[in-house]
mmCIF file of C-alpha atoms in Angstrom:
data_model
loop_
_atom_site.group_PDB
_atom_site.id
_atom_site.type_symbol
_atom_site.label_atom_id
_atom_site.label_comp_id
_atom_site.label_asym_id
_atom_site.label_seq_id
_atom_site.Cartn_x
_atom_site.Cartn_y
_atom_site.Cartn_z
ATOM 1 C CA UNK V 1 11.171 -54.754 -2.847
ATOM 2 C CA UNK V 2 9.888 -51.173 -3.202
ATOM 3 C CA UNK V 3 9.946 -51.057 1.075
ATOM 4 C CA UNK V 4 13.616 -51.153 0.973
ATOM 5 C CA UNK V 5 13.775 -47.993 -1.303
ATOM 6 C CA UNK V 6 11.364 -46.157 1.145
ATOM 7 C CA UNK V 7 13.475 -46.989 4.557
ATOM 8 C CA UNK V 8 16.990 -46.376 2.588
ATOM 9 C CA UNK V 9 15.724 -42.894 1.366
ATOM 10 C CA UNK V 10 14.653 -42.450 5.275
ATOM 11 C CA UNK V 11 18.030 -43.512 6.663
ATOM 12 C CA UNK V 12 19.312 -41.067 3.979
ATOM 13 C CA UNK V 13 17.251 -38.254 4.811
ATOM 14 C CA UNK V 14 17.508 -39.369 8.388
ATOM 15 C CA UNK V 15 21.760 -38.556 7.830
ATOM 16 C CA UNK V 16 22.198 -42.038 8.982
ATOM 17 C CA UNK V 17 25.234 -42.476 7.050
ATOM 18 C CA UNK V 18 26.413 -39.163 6.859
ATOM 19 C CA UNK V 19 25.897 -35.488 7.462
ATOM 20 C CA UNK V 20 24.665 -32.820 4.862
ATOM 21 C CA UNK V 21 25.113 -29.467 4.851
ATOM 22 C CA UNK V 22 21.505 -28.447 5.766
ATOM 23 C CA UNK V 23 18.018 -30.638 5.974
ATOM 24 C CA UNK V 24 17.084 -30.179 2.029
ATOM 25 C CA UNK V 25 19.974 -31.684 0.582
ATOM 26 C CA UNK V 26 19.561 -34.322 2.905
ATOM 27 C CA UNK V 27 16.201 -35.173 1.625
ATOM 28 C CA UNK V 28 16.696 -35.127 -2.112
ATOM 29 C CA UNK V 29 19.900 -37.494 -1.711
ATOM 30 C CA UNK V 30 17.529 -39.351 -0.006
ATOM 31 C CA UNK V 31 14.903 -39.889 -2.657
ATOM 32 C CA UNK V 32 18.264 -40.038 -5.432
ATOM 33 C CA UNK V 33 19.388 -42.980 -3.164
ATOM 34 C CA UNK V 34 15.734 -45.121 -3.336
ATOM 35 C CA UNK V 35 15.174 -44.349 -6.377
ATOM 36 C CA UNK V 36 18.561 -45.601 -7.493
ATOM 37 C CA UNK V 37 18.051 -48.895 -5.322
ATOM 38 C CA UNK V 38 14.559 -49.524 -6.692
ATOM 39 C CA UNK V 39 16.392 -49.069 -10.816
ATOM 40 C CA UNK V 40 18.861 -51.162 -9.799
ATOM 41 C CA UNK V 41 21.589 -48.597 -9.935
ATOM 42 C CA UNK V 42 21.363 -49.023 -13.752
ATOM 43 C CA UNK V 43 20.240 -45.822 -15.372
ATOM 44 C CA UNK V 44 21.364 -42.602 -14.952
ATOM 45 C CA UNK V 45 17.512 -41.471 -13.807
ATOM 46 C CA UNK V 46 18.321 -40.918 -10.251
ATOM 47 C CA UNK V 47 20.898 -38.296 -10.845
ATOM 48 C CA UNK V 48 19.827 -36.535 -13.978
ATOM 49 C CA UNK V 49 16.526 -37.436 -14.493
ATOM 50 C CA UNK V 50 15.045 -36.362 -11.096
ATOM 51 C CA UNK V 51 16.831 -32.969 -10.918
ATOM 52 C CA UNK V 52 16.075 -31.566 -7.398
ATOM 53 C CA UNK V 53 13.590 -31.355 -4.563
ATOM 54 C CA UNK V 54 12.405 -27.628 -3.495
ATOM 55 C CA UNK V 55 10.446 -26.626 -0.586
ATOM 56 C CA UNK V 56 7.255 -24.073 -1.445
ATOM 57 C CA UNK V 57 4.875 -22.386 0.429
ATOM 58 C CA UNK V 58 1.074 -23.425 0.136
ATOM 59 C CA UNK V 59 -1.523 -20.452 0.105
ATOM 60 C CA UNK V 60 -1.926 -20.955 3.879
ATOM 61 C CA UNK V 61 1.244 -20.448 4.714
ATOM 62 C CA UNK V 62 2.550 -24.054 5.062
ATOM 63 C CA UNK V 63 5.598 -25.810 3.069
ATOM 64 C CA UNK V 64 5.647 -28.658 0.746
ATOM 65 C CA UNK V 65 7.361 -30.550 -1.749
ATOM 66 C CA UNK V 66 7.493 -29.935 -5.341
ATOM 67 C CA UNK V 67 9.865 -32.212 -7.065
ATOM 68 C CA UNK V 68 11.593 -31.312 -10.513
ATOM 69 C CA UNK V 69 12.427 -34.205 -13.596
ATOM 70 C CA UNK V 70 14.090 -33.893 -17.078
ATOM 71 C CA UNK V 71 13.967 -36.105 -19.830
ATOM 72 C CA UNK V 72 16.188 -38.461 -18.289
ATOM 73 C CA UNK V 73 13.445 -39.972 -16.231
ATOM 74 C CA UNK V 74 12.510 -41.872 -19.206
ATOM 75 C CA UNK V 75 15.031 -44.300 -19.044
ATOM 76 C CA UNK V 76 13.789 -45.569 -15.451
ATOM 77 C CA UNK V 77 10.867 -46.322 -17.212
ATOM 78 C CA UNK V 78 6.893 -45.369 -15.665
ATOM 79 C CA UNK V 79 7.264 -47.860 -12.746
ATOM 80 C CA UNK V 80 10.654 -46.292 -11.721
ATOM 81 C CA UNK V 81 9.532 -42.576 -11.774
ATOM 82 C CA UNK V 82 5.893 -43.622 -10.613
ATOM 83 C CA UNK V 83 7.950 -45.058 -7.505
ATOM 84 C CA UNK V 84 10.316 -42.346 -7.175
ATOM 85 C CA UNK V 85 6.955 -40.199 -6.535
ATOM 86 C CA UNK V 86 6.124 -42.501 -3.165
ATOM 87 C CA UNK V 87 9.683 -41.980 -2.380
ATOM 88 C CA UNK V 88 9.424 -38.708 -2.140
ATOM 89 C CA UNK V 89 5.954 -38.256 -0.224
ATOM 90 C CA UNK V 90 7.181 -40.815 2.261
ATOM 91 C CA UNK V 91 10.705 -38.277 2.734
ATOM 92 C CA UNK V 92 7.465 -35.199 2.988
ATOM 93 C CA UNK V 93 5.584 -37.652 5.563
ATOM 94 C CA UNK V 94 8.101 -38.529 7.429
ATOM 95 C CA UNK V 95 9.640 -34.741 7.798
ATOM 96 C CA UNK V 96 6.617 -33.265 8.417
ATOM 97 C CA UNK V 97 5.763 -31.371 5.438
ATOM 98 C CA UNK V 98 2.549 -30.444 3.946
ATOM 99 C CA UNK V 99 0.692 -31.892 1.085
ATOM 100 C CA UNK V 100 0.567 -29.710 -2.030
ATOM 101 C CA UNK V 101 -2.681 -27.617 -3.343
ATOM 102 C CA UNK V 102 -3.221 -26.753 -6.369
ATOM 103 C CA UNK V 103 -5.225 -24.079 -7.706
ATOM 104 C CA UNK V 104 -7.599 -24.785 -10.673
ATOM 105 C CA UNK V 105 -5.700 -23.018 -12.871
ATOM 106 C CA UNK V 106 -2.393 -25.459 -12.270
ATOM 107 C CA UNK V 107 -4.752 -28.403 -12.557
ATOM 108 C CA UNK V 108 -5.482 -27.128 -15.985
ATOM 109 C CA UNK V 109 -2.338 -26.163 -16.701
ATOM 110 C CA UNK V 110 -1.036 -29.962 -16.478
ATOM 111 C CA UNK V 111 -3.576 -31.336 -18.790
ATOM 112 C CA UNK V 112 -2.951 -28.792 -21.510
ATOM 113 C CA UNK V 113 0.964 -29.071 -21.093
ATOM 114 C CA UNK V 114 0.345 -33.067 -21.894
ATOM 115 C CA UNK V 115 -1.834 -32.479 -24.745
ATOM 116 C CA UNK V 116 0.738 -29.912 -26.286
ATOM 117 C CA UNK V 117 3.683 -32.305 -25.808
ATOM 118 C CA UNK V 118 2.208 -35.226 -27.194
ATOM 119 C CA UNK V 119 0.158 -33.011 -30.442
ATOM 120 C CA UNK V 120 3.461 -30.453 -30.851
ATOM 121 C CA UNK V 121 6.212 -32.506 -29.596
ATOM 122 C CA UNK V 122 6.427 -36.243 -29.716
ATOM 123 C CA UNK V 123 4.061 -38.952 -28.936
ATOM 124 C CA UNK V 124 3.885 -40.196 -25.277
ATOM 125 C CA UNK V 125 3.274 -43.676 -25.131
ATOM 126 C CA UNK V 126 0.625 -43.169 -22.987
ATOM 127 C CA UNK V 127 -1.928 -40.019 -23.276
ATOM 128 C CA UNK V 128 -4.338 -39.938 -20.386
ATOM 129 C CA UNK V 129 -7.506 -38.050 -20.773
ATOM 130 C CA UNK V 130 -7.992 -34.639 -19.359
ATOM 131 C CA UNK V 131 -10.315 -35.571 -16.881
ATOM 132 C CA UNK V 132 -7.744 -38.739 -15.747
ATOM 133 C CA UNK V 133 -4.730 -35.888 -15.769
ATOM 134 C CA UNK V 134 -6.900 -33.395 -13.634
ATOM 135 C CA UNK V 135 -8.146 -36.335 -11.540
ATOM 136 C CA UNK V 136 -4.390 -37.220 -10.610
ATOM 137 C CA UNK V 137 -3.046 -33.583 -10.240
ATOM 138 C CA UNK V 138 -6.043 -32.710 -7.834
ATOM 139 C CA UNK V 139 -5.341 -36.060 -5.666
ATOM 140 C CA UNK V 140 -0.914 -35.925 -5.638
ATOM 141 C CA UNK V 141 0.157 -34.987 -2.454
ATOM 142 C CA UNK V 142 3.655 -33.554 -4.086
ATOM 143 C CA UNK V 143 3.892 -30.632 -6.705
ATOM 144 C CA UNK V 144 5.084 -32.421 -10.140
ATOM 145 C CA UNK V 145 7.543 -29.966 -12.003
ATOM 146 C CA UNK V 146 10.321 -29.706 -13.891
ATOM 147 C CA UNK V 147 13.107 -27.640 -16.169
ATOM 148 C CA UNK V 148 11.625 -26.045 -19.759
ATOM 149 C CA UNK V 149 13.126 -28.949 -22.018
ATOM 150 C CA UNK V 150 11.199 -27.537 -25.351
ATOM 151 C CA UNK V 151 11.360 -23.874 -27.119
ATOM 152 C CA UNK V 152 7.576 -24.283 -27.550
ATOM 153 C CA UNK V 153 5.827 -22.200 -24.501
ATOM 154 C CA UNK V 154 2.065 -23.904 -23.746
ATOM 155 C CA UNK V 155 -0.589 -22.893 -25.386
ATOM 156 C CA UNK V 156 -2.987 -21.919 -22.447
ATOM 157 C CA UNK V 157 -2.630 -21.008 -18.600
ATOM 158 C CA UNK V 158 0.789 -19.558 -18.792
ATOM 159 C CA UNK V 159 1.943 -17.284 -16.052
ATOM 160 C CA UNK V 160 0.486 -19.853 -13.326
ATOM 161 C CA UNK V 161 1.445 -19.087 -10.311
ATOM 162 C CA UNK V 162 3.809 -21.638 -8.727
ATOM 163 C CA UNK V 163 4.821 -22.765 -12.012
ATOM 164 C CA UNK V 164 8.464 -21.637 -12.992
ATOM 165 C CA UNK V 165 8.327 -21.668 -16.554
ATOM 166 C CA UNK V 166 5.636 -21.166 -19.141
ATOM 167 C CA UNK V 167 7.469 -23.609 -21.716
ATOM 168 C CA UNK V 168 6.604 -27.318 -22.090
ATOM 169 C CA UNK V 169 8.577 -29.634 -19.775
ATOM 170 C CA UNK V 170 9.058 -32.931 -20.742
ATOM 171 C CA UNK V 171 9.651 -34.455 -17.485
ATOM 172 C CA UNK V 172 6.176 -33.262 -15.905
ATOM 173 C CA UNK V 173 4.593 -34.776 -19.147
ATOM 174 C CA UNK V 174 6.933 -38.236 -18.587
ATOM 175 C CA UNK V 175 6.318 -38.912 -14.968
ATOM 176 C CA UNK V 176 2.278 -37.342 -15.404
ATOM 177 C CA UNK V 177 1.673 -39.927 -18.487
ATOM 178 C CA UNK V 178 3.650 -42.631 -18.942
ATOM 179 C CA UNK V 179 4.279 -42.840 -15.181
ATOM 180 C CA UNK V 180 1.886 -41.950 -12.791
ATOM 181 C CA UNK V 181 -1.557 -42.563 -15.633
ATOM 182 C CA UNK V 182 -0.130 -45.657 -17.047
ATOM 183 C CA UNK V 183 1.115 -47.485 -13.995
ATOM 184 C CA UNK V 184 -1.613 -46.512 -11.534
ATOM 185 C CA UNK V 185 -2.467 -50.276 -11.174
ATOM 186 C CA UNK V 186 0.730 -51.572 -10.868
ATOM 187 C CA UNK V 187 1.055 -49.200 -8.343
ATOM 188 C CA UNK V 188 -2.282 -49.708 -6.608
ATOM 189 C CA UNK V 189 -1.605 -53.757 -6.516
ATOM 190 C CA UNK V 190 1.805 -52.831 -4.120
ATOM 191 C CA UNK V 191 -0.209 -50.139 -1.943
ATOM 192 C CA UNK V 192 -2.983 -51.636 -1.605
ATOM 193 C CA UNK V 193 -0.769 -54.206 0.611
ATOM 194 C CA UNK V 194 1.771 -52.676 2.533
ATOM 195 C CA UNK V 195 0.682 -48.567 1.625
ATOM 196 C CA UNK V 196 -0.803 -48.146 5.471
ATOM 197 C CA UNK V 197 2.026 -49.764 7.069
ATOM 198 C CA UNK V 198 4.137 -46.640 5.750
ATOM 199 C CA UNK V 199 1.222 -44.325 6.394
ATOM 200 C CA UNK V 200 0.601 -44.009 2.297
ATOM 201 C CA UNK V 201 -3.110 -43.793 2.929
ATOM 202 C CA UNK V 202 -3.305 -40.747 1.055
ATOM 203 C CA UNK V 203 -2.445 -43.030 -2.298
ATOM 204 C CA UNK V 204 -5.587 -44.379 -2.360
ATOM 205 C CA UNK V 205 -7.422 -42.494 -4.419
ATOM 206 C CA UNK V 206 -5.496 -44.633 -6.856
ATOM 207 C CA UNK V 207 -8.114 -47.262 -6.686
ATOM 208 C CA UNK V 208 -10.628 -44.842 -7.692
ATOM 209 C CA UNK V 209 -8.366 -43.404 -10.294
ATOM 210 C CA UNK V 210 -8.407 -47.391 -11.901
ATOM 211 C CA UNK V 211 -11.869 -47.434 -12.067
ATOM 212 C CA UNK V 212 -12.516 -43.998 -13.495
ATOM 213 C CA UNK V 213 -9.306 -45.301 -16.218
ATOM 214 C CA UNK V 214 -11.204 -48.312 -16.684
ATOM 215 C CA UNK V 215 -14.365 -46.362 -17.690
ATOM 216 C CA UNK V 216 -12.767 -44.116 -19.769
ATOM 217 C CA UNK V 217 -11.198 -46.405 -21.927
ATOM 218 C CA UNK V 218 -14.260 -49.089 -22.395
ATOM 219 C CA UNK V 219 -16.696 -46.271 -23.416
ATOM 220 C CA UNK V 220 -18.777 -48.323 -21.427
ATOM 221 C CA UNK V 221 -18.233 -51.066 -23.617
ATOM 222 C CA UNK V 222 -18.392 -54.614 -21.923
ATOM 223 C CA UNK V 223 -18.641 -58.201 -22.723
ATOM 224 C CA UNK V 224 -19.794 -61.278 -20.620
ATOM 225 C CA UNK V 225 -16.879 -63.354 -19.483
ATOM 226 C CA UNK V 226 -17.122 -67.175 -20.577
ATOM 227 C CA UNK V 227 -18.680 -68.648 -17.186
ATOM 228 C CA UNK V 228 -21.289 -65.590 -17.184
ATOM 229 C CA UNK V 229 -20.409 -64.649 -13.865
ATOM 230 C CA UNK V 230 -20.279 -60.714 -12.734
ATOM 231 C CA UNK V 231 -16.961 -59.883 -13.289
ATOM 232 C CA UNK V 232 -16.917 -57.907 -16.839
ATOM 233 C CA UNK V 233 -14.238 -58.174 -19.893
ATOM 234 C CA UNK V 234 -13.897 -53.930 -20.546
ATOM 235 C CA UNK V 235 -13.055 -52.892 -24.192
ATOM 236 C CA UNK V 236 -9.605 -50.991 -24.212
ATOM 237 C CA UNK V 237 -9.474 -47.924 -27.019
ATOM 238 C CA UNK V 238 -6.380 -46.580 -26.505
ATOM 239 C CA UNK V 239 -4.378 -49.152 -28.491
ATOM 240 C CA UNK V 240 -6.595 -47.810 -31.115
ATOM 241 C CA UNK V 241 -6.922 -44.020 -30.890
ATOM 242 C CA UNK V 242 -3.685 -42.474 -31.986
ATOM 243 C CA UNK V 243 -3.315 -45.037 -35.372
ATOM 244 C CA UNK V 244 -1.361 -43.740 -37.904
ATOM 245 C CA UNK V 245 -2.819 -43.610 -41.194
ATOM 246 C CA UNK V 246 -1.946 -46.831 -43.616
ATOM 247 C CA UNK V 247 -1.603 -49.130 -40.596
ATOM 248 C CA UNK V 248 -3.657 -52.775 -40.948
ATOM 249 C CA UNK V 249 -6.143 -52.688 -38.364
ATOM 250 C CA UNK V 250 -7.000 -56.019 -37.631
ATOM 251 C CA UNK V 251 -10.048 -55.621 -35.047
ATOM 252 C CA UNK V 252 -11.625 -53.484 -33.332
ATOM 253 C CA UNK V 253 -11.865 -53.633 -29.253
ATOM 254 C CA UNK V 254 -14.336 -56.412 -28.410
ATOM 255 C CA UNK V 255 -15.859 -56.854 -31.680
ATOM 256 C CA UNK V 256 -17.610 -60.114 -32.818
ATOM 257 C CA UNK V 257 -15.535 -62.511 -34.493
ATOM 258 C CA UNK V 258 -12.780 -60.008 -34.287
ATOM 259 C CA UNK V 259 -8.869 -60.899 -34.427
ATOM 260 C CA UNK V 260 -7.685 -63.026 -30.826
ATOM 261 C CA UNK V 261 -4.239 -63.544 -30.314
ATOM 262 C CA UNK V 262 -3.269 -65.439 -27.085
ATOM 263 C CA UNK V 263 -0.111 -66.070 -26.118
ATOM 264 C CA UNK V 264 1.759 -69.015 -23.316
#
């Protein structure tokens, strides 16, 4: 149950169990120890993967959180490092910390770092759109960021302030993508039921987030379900966009007569 990672990394932070040297370390052990409980203790992404927590200051003056991930984080897979994001606002919540504010040019600066690590680096699984990307890193309550994994420096809004490094970090593009973008409803389902009784209310713009995915990926495409009723079978494009050339393609989303496989 994801609530037993967010009151562990609160006893943890809390120094419950034990004492810390100061009040920071005490926090990112916390998030490290939910995070491990909600993987299972089975991959090394809550040790090397989610590197460390710092505290910056917001342009009025106030602190926040801005946690840093490698290329670890993979391997706890989008849920895990999706969930290792609540962690971590729940530790900011609960110590009260600020929530972060970006400027417009680190909004932008996250949707081109995604685009050059999945056009100049390697394929992420999952490529949101730029206006899904911006849409997320307007709405996070925590700064996403992370160590330069990649030689290759971005290819627009370098010197950001805020931002360490003007080289592509994989971790930011990980946890941004295939996390956060692809597992928004996953997400959303758990919040949406037990996200106010931890004072998460500030998550829900993920429901809007699903709908704005939703429409994005249809391109307003839709198709009467069987019983004609009002609820709408959306066309799904991604599957389809990044194809690599010589590949069968066996329909195309929502077409007539196309290709239906069911399976159970």
């Amino acid at each position: 149950d994801w609530r037993v990672s967010l009151i562990i990394a609160e006893d943890v932070a809390n120094e419950k169990y034990c004492k810390f040297k100061d009040k920071l370390e005490a926090m990112e052990v916390g998030i490290r120890t939910g995070f491990a409980y909600h993987t299972l203790g089975t991959v090394a992404s809550p040790l090397e993967g989610f590197v460390k927590l710092e505290i910056k200051k917001r342009r009025d003056g106030k602190e926040y959180f801005c946690v840093f991930y490698s290329g670890p984080i993979r391997s706890a897979g989008g849920t895990g490092s999706s969930v290792s994001l609540l962690i971590a606002d729940y530790i900011r919540k609960k110590n009260g910390y600020s929530t972060y504010d970006p400027s417009e040019e680190e909004v932008k600066r996250y949707s081109t770092e995604l685009y050059d690590y999945h056009e100049r680096i390697t394929n992420l699984q999952y490529l949101p759109s730029v206006v899904e990307i911006e849409f997320l890193a307007k709405q996070i309550p925590i700064q996403i960021s992370g160590d330069p994994s990649e030689k290759m420096e971005v290819s627009n809004y370098k010197d950001t302030p805020r931002v360490d490094t003007n080289r592509i970090r994989n971790g930011v593009c990980l946890v941004m993508g295939e996390g956060l973008a692809q597992k928004a409803p996953k997400l959303w389902k758990q919040l949406s039921v037990w996200g106010s009784d931890f004072g998460l209310d500030n998550w829900n713009f993920l429901k809007e987030f699903i709908q704005l995915q939703k429409k994005i990926k249809s391109k307003g495409d839709t198709n009467e379900t069987e019983e004609g009723n009002d609820e709408k079978i959306k066309a799904d494009y991604t599957y389809i966009k990044d194809l690599v050339a010589g590949r069968p393609v066996l329909t195309h989303p929502l077409a007539p007569g196309g290709f239906r496989l069911r399976y159970g």
